[in-house]
mmCIF file of C-alpha atoms and ligand atoms in Angstrom:
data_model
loop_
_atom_site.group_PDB
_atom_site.id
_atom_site.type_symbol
_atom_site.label_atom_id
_atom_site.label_comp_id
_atom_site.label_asym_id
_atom_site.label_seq_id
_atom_site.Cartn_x
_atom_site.Cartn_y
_atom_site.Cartn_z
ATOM 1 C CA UNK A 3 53.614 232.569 -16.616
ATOM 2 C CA UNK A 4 54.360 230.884 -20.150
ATOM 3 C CA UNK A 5 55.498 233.435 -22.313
ATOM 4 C CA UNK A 6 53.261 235.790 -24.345
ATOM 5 C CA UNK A 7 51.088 235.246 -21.244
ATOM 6 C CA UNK A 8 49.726 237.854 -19.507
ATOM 7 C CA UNK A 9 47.648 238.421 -16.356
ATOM 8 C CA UNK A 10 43.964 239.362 -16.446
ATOM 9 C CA UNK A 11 44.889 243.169 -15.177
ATOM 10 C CA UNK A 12 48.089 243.503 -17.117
ATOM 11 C CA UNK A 13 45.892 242.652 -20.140
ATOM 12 C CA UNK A 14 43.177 245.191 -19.419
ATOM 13 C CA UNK A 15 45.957 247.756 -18.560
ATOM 14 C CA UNK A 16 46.629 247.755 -22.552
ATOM 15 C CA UNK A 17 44.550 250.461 -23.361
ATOM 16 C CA UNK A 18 45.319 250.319 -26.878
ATOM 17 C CA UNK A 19 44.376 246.712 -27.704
ATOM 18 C CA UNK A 20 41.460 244.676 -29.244
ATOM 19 C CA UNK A 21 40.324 242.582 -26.735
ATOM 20 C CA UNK A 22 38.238 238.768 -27.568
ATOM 21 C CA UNK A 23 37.126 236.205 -24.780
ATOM 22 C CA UNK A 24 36.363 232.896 -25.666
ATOM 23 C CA UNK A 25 35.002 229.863 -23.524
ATOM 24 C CA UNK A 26 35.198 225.744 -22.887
ATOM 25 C CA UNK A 27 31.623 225.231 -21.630
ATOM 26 C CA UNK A 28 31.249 221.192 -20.369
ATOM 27 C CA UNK A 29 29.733 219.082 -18.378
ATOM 28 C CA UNK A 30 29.500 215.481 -17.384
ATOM 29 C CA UNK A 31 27.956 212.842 -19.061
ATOM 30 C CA UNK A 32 27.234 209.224 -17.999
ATOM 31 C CA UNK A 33 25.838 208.561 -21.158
ATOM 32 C CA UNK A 34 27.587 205.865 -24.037
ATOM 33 C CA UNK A 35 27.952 205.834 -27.466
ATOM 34 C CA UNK A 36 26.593 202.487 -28.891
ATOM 35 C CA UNK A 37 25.744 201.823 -25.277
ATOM 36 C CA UNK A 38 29.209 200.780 -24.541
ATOM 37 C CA UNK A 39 31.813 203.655 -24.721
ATOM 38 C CA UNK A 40 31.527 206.166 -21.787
ATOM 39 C CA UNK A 41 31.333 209.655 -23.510
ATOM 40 C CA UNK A 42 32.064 211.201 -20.060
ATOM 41 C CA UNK A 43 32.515 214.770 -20.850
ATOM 42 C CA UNK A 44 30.346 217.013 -23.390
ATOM 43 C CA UNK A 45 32.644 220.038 -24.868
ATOM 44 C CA UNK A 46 30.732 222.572 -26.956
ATOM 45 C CA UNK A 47 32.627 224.025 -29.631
ATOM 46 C CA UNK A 48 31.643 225.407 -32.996
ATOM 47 C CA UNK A 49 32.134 225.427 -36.886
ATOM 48 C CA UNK A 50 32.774 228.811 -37.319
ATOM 49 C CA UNK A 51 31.807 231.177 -40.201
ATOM 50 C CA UNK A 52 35.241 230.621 -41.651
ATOM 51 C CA UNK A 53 35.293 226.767 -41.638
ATOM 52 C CA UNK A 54 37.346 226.635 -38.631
ATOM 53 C CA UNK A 55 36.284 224.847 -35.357
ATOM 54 C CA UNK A 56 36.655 227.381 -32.759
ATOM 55 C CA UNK A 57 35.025 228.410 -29.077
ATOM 56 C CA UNK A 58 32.204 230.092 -28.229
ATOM 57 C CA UNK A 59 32.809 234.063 -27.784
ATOM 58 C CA UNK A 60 34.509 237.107 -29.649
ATOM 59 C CA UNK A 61 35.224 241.045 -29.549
ATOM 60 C CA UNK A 62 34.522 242.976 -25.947
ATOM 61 C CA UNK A 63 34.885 245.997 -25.570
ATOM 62 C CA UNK A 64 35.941 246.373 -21.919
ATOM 63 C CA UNK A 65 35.641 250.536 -21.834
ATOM 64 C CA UNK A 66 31.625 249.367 -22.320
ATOM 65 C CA UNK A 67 31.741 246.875 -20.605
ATOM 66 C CA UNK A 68 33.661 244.043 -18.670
ATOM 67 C CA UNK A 69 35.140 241.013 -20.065
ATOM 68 C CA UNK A 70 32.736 238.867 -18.749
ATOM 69 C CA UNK A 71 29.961 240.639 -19.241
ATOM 70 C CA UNK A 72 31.099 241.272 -23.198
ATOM 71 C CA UNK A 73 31.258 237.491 -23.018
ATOM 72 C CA UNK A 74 28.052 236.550 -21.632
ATOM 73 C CA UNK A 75 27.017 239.187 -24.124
ATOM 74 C CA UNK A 76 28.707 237.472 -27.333
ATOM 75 C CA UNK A 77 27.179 233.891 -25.539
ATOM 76 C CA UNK A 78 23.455 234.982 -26.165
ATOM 77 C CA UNK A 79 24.358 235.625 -29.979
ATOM 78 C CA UNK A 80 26.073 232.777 -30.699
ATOM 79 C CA UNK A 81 24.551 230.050 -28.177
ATOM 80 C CA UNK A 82 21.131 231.605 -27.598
ATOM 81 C CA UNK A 83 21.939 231.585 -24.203
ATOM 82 C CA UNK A 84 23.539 234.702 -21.637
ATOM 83 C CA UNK A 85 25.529 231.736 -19.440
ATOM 84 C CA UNK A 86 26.672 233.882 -16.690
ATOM 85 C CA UNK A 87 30.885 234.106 -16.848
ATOM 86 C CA UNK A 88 32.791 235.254 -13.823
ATOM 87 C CA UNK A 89 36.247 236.048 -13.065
ATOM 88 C CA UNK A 90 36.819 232.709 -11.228
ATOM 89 C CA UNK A 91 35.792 231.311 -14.967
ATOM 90 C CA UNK A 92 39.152 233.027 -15.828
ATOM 91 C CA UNK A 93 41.692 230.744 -17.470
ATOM 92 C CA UNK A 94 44.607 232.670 -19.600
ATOM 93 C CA UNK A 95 45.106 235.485 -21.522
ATOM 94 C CA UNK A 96 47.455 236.031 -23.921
ATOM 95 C CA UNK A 97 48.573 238.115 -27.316
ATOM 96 C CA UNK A 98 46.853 237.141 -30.018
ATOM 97 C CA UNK A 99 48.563 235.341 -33.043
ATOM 98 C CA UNK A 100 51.291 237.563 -35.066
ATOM 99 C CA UNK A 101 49.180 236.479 -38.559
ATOM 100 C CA UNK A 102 46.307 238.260 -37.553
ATOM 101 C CA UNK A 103 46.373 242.151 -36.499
ATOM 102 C CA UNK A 104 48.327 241.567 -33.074
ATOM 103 C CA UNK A 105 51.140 242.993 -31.827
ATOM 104 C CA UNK A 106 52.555 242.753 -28.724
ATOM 105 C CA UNK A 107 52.429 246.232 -28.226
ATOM 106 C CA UNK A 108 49.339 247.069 -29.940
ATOM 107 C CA UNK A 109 47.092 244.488 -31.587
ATOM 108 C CA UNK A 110 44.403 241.702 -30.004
ATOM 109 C CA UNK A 111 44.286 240.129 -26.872
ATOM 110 C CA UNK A 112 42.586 236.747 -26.586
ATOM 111 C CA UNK A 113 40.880 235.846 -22.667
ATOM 112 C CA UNK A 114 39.938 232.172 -22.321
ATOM 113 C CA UNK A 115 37.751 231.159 -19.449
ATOM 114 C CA UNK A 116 36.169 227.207 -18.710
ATOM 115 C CA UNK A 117 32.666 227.223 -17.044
ATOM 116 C CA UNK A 118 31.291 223.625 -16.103
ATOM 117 C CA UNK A 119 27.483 222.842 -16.456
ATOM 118 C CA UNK A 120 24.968 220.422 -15.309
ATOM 119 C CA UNK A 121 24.322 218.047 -18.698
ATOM 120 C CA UNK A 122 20.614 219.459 -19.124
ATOM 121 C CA UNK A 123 22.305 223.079 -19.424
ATOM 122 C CA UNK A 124 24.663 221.281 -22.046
ATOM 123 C CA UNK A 125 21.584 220.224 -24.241
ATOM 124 C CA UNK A 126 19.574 223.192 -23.624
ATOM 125 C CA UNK A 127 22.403 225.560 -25.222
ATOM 126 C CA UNK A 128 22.616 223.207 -28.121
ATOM 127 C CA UNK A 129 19.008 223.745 -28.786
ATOM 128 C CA UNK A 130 18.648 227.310 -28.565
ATOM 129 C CA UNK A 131 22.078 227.376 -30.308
ATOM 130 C CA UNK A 132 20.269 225.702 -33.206
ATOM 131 C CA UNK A 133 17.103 227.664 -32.493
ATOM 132 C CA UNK A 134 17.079 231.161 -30.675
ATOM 133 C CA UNK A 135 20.731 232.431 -31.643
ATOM 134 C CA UNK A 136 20.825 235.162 -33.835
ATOM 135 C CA UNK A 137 24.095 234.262 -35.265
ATOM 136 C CA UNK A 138 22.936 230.759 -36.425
ATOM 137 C CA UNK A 139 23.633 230.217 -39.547
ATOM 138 C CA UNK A 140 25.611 233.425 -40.149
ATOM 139 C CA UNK A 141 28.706 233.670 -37.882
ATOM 140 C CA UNK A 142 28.249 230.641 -36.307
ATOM 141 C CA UNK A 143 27.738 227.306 -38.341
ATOM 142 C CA UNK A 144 26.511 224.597 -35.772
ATOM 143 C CA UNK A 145 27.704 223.356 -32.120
ATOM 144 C CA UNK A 146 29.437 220.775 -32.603
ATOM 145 C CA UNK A 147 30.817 218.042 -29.104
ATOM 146 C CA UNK A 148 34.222 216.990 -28.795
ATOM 147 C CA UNK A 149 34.777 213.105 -28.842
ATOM 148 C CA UNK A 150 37.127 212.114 -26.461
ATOM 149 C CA UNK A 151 36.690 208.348 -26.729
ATOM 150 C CA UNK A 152 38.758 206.725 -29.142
ATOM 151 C CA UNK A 153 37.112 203.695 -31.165
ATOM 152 C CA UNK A 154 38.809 200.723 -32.154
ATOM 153 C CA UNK A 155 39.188 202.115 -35.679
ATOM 154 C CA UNK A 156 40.619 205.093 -34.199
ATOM 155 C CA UNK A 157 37.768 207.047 -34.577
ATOM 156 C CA UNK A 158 37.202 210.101 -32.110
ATOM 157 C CA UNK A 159 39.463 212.589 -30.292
ATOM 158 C CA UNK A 160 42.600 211.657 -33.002
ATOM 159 C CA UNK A 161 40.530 212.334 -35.796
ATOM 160 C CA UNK A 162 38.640 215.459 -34.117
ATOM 161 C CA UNK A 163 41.772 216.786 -33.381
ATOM 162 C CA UNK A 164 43.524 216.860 -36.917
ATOM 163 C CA UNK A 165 40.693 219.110 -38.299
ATOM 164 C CA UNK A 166 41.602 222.916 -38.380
ATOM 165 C CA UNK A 167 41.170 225.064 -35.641
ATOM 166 C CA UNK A 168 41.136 229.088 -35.194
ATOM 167 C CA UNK A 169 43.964 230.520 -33.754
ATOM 168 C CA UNK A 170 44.786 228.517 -30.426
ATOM 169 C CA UNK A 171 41.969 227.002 -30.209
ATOM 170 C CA UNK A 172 43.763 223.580 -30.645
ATOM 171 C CA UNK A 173 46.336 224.459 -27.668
ATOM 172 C CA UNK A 174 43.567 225.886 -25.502
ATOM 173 C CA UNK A 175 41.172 222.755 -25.581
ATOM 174 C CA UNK A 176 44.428 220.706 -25.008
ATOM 175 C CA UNK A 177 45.143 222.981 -21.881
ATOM 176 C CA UNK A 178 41.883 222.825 -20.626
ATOM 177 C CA UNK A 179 41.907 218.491 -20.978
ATOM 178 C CA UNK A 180 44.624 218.241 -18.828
ATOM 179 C CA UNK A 181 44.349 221.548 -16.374
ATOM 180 C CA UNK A 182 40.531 219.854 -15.687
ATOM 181 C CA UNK A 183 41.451 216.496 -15.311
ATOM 182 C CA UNK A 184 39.426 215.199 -18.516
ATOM 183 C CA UNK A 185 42.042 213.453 -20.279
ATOM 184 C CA UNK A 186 45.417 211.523 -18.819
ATOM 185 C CA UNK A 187 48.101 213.210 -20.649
ATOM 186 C CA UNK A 188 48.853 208.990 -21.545
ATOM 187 C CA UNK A 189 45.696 209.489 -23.598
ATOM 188 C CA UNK A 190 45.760 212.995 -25.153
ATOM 189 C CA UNK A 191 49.686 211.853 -26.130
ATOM 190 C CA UNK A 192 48.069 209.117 -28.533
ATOM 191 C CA UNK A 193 45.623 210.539 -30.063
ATOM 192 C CA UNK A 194 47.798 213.794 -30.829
ATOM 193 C CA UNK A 195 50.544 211.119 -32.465
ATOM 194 C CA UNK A 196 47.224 209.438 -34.307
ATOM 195 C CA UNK A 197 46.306 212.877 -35.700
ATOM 196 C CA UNK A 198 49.678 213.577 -37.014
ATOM 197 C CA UNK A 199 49.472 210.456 -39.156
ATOM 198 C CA UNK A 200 45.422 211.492 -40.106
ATOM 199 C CA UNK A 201 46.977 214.751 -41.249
ATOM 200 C CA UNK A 202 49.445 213.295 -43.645
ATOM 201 C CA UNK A 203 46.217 211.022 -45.554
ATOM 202 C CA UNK A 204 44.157 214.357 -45.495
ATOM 203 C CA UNK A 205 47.148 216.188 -47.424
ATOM 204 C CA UNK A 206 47.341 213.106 -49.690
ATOM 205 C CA UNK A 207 43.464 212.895 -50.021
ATOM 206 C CA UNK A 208 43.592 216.979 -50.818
ATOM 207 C CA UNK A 209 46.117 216.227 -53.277
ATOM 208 C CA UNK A 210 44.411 213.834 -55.337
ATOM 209 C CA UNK A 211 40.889 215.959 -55.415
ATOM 210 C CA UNK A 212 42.446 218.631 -56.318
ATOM 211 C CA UNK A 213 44.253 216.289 -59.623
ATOM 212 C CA UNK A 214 40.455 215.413 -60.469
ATOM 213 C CA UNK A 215 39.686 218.660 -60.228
ATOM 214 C CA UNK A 216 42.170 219.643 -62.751
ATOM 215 C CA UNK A 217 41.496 216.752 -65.046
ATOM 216 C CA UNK A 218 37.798 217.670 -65.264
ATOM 217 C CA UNK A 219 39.131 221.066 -66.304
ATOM 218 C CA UNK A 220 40.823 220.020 -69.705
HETATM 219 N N1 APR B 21 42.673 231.522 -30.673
HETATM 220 C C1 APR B 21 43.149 232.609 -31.287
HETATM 221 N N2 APR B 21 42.383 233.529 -31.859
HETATM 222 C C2 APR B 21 41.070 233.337 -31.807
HETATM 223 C C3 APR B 21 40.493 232.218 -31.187
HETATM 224 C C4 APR B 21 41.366 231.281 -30.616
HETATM 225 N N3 APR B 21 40.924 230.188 -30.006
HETATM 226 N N4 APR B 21 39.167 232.305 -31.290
HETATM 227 C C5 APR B 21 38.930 233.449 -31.956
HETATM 228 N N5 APR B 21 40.060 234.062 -32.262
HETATM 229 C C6 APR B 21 40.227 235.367 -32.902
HETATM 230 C C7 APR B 21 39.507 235.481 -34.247
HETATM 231 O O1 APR B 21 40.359 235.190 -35.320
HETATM 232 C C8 APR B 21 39.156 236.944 -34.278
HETATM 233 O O2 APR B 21 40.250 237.717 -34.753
HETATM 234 O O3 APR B 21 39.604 236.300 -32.057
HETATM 235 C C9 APR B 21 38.998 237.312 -32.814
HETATM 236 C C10 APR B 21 37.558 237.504 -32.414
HETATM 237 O O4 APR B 21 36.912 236.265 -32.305
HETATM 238 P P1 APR B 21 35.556 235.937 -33.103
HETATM 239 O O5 APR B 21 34.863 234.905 -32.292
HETATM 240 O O6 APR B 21 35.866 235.625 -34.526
HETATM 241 O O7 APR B 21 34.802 237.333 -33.043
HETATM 242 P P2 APR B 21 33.247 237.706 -33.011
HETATM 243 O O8 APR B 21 33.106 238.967 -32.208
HETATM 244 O O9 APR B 21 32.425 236.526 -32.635
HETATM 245 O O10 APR B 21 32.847 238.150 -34.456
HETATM 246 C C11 APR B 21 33.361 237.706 -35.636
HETATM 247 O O11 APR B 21 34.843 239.244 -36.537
HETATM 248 O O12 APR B 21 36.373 238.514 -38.111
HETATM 249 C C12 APR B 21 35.287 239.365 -37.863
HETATM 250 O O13 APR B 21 33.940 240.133 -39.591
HETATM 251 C C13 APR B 21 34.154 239.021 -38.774
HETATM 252 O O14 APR B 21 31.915 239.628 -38.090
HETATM 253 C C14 APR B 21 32.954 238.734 -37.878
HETATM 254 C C15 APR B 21 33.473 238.930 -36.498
HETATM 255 MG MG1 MG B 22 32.710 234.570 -32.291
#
């Protein structure tokens, strides 16, 4: 096990900790953009409250309740939707950042799980997300799809990838590309190199709003 990895039990045997579970819902898609790029997966993730792109999911409280039933639970809030999670749905768990309030000893625990869906599930979730879910609007921004298609400009997973994520979240869709076959590492290698160069414009494109900015201020 990679390290600051833990097994499902040995997590749940910290009595102590803060636990959050998070999930990769997807499906399949045969559908194209501009009728000729094969989409072939649809990846729900979502603009958080803070402005990062993170997954579905948050707290549990497994002396209530267990970690996939806190999950389905946190599902119907955010998604408008109580998408049954199971233990085989289990992916990793592991200590939560050092910047935010974990410890190894004594702070959060983050469980990430992957649950595939037939397409029509897909595009039912993203209307009651938009619809039915309480926390539309509030903790939750919008669903948003992850494009893994690259276009000739280099539009699409590269560019996707260089926005900012919460936590892991980055690593963990990565993971879950490979581990599920929906990426060739050959791929996922190129557009990670692509969104190192996007980053470097972005810091230059920050750089010169924020010299506007200023010059409207004097
Ligand atoms: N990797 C690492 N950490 C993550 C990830 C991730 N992929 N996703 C979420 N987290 C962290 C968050 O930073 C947070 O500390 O897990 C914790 C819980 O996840 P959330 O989805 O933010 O929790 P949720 O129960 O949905 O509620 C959000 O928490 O931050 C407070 O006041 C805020 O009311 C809000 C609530
Ligand atoms: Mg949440």
């Amino acid at each position: 096990m990679a390290s600051g990895q833990l097994s499902r039990a040995e997590a749940l045997a910290c009595t102590g900790c803060r636990h959050a579970c998070h999930v990769m819902l997807y499906s399949d898609t045969k559908s194209q953009l501009f009728g000729r790029i094969p989409i072939r997966h649809i990846i729900l993730m979502q603009m958080r409250f803070d402005g990062l792109l993170g997954f579905p999911g948050g707290f549990v409280n497994p002396s209530k309740e267990s970690l996939e039933e806190g999950l389905t639970r946190e599902l119907l809030e955010e998604i408008g939707v109580a998408v049954p999670i199971l233990e085989e749905n289990h992916v990793e768990s592991c200590y939560g950042p050092v910047s935010s309030t974990a410890s190894a000893s004594s702070g959060l625990i983050l469980h990430f799980y992957a649950k595939k869906l037939e397409e029509e599930q897909i595009l039912d979730i993203e209307r009651s997300a938009a619809s039915t879910a309480i926390e539309h609007g509030h903790e939750v921004l919008g669903m948003v799809r992850v494009p893994l298609y690259q276009t000739r400009g280099e539009g699409g997973l590269s560019l996707f990838l260089s926005h900012s994520f919460i936590g892991n979240a980055r690593l963990q869709l990565m993971d879950c590309l490979m581990r599920f076959g929906l990426i060739s590492a050959k791929h996922l290698h190129k557009a990670l190199s692509h969104s190192v160069e996007t980053h470097k414009h972005t810091a230059q494109d920050l750089e010169s709003a924020l010299a506007l900015i200023q010059r409207k201020q004097n």
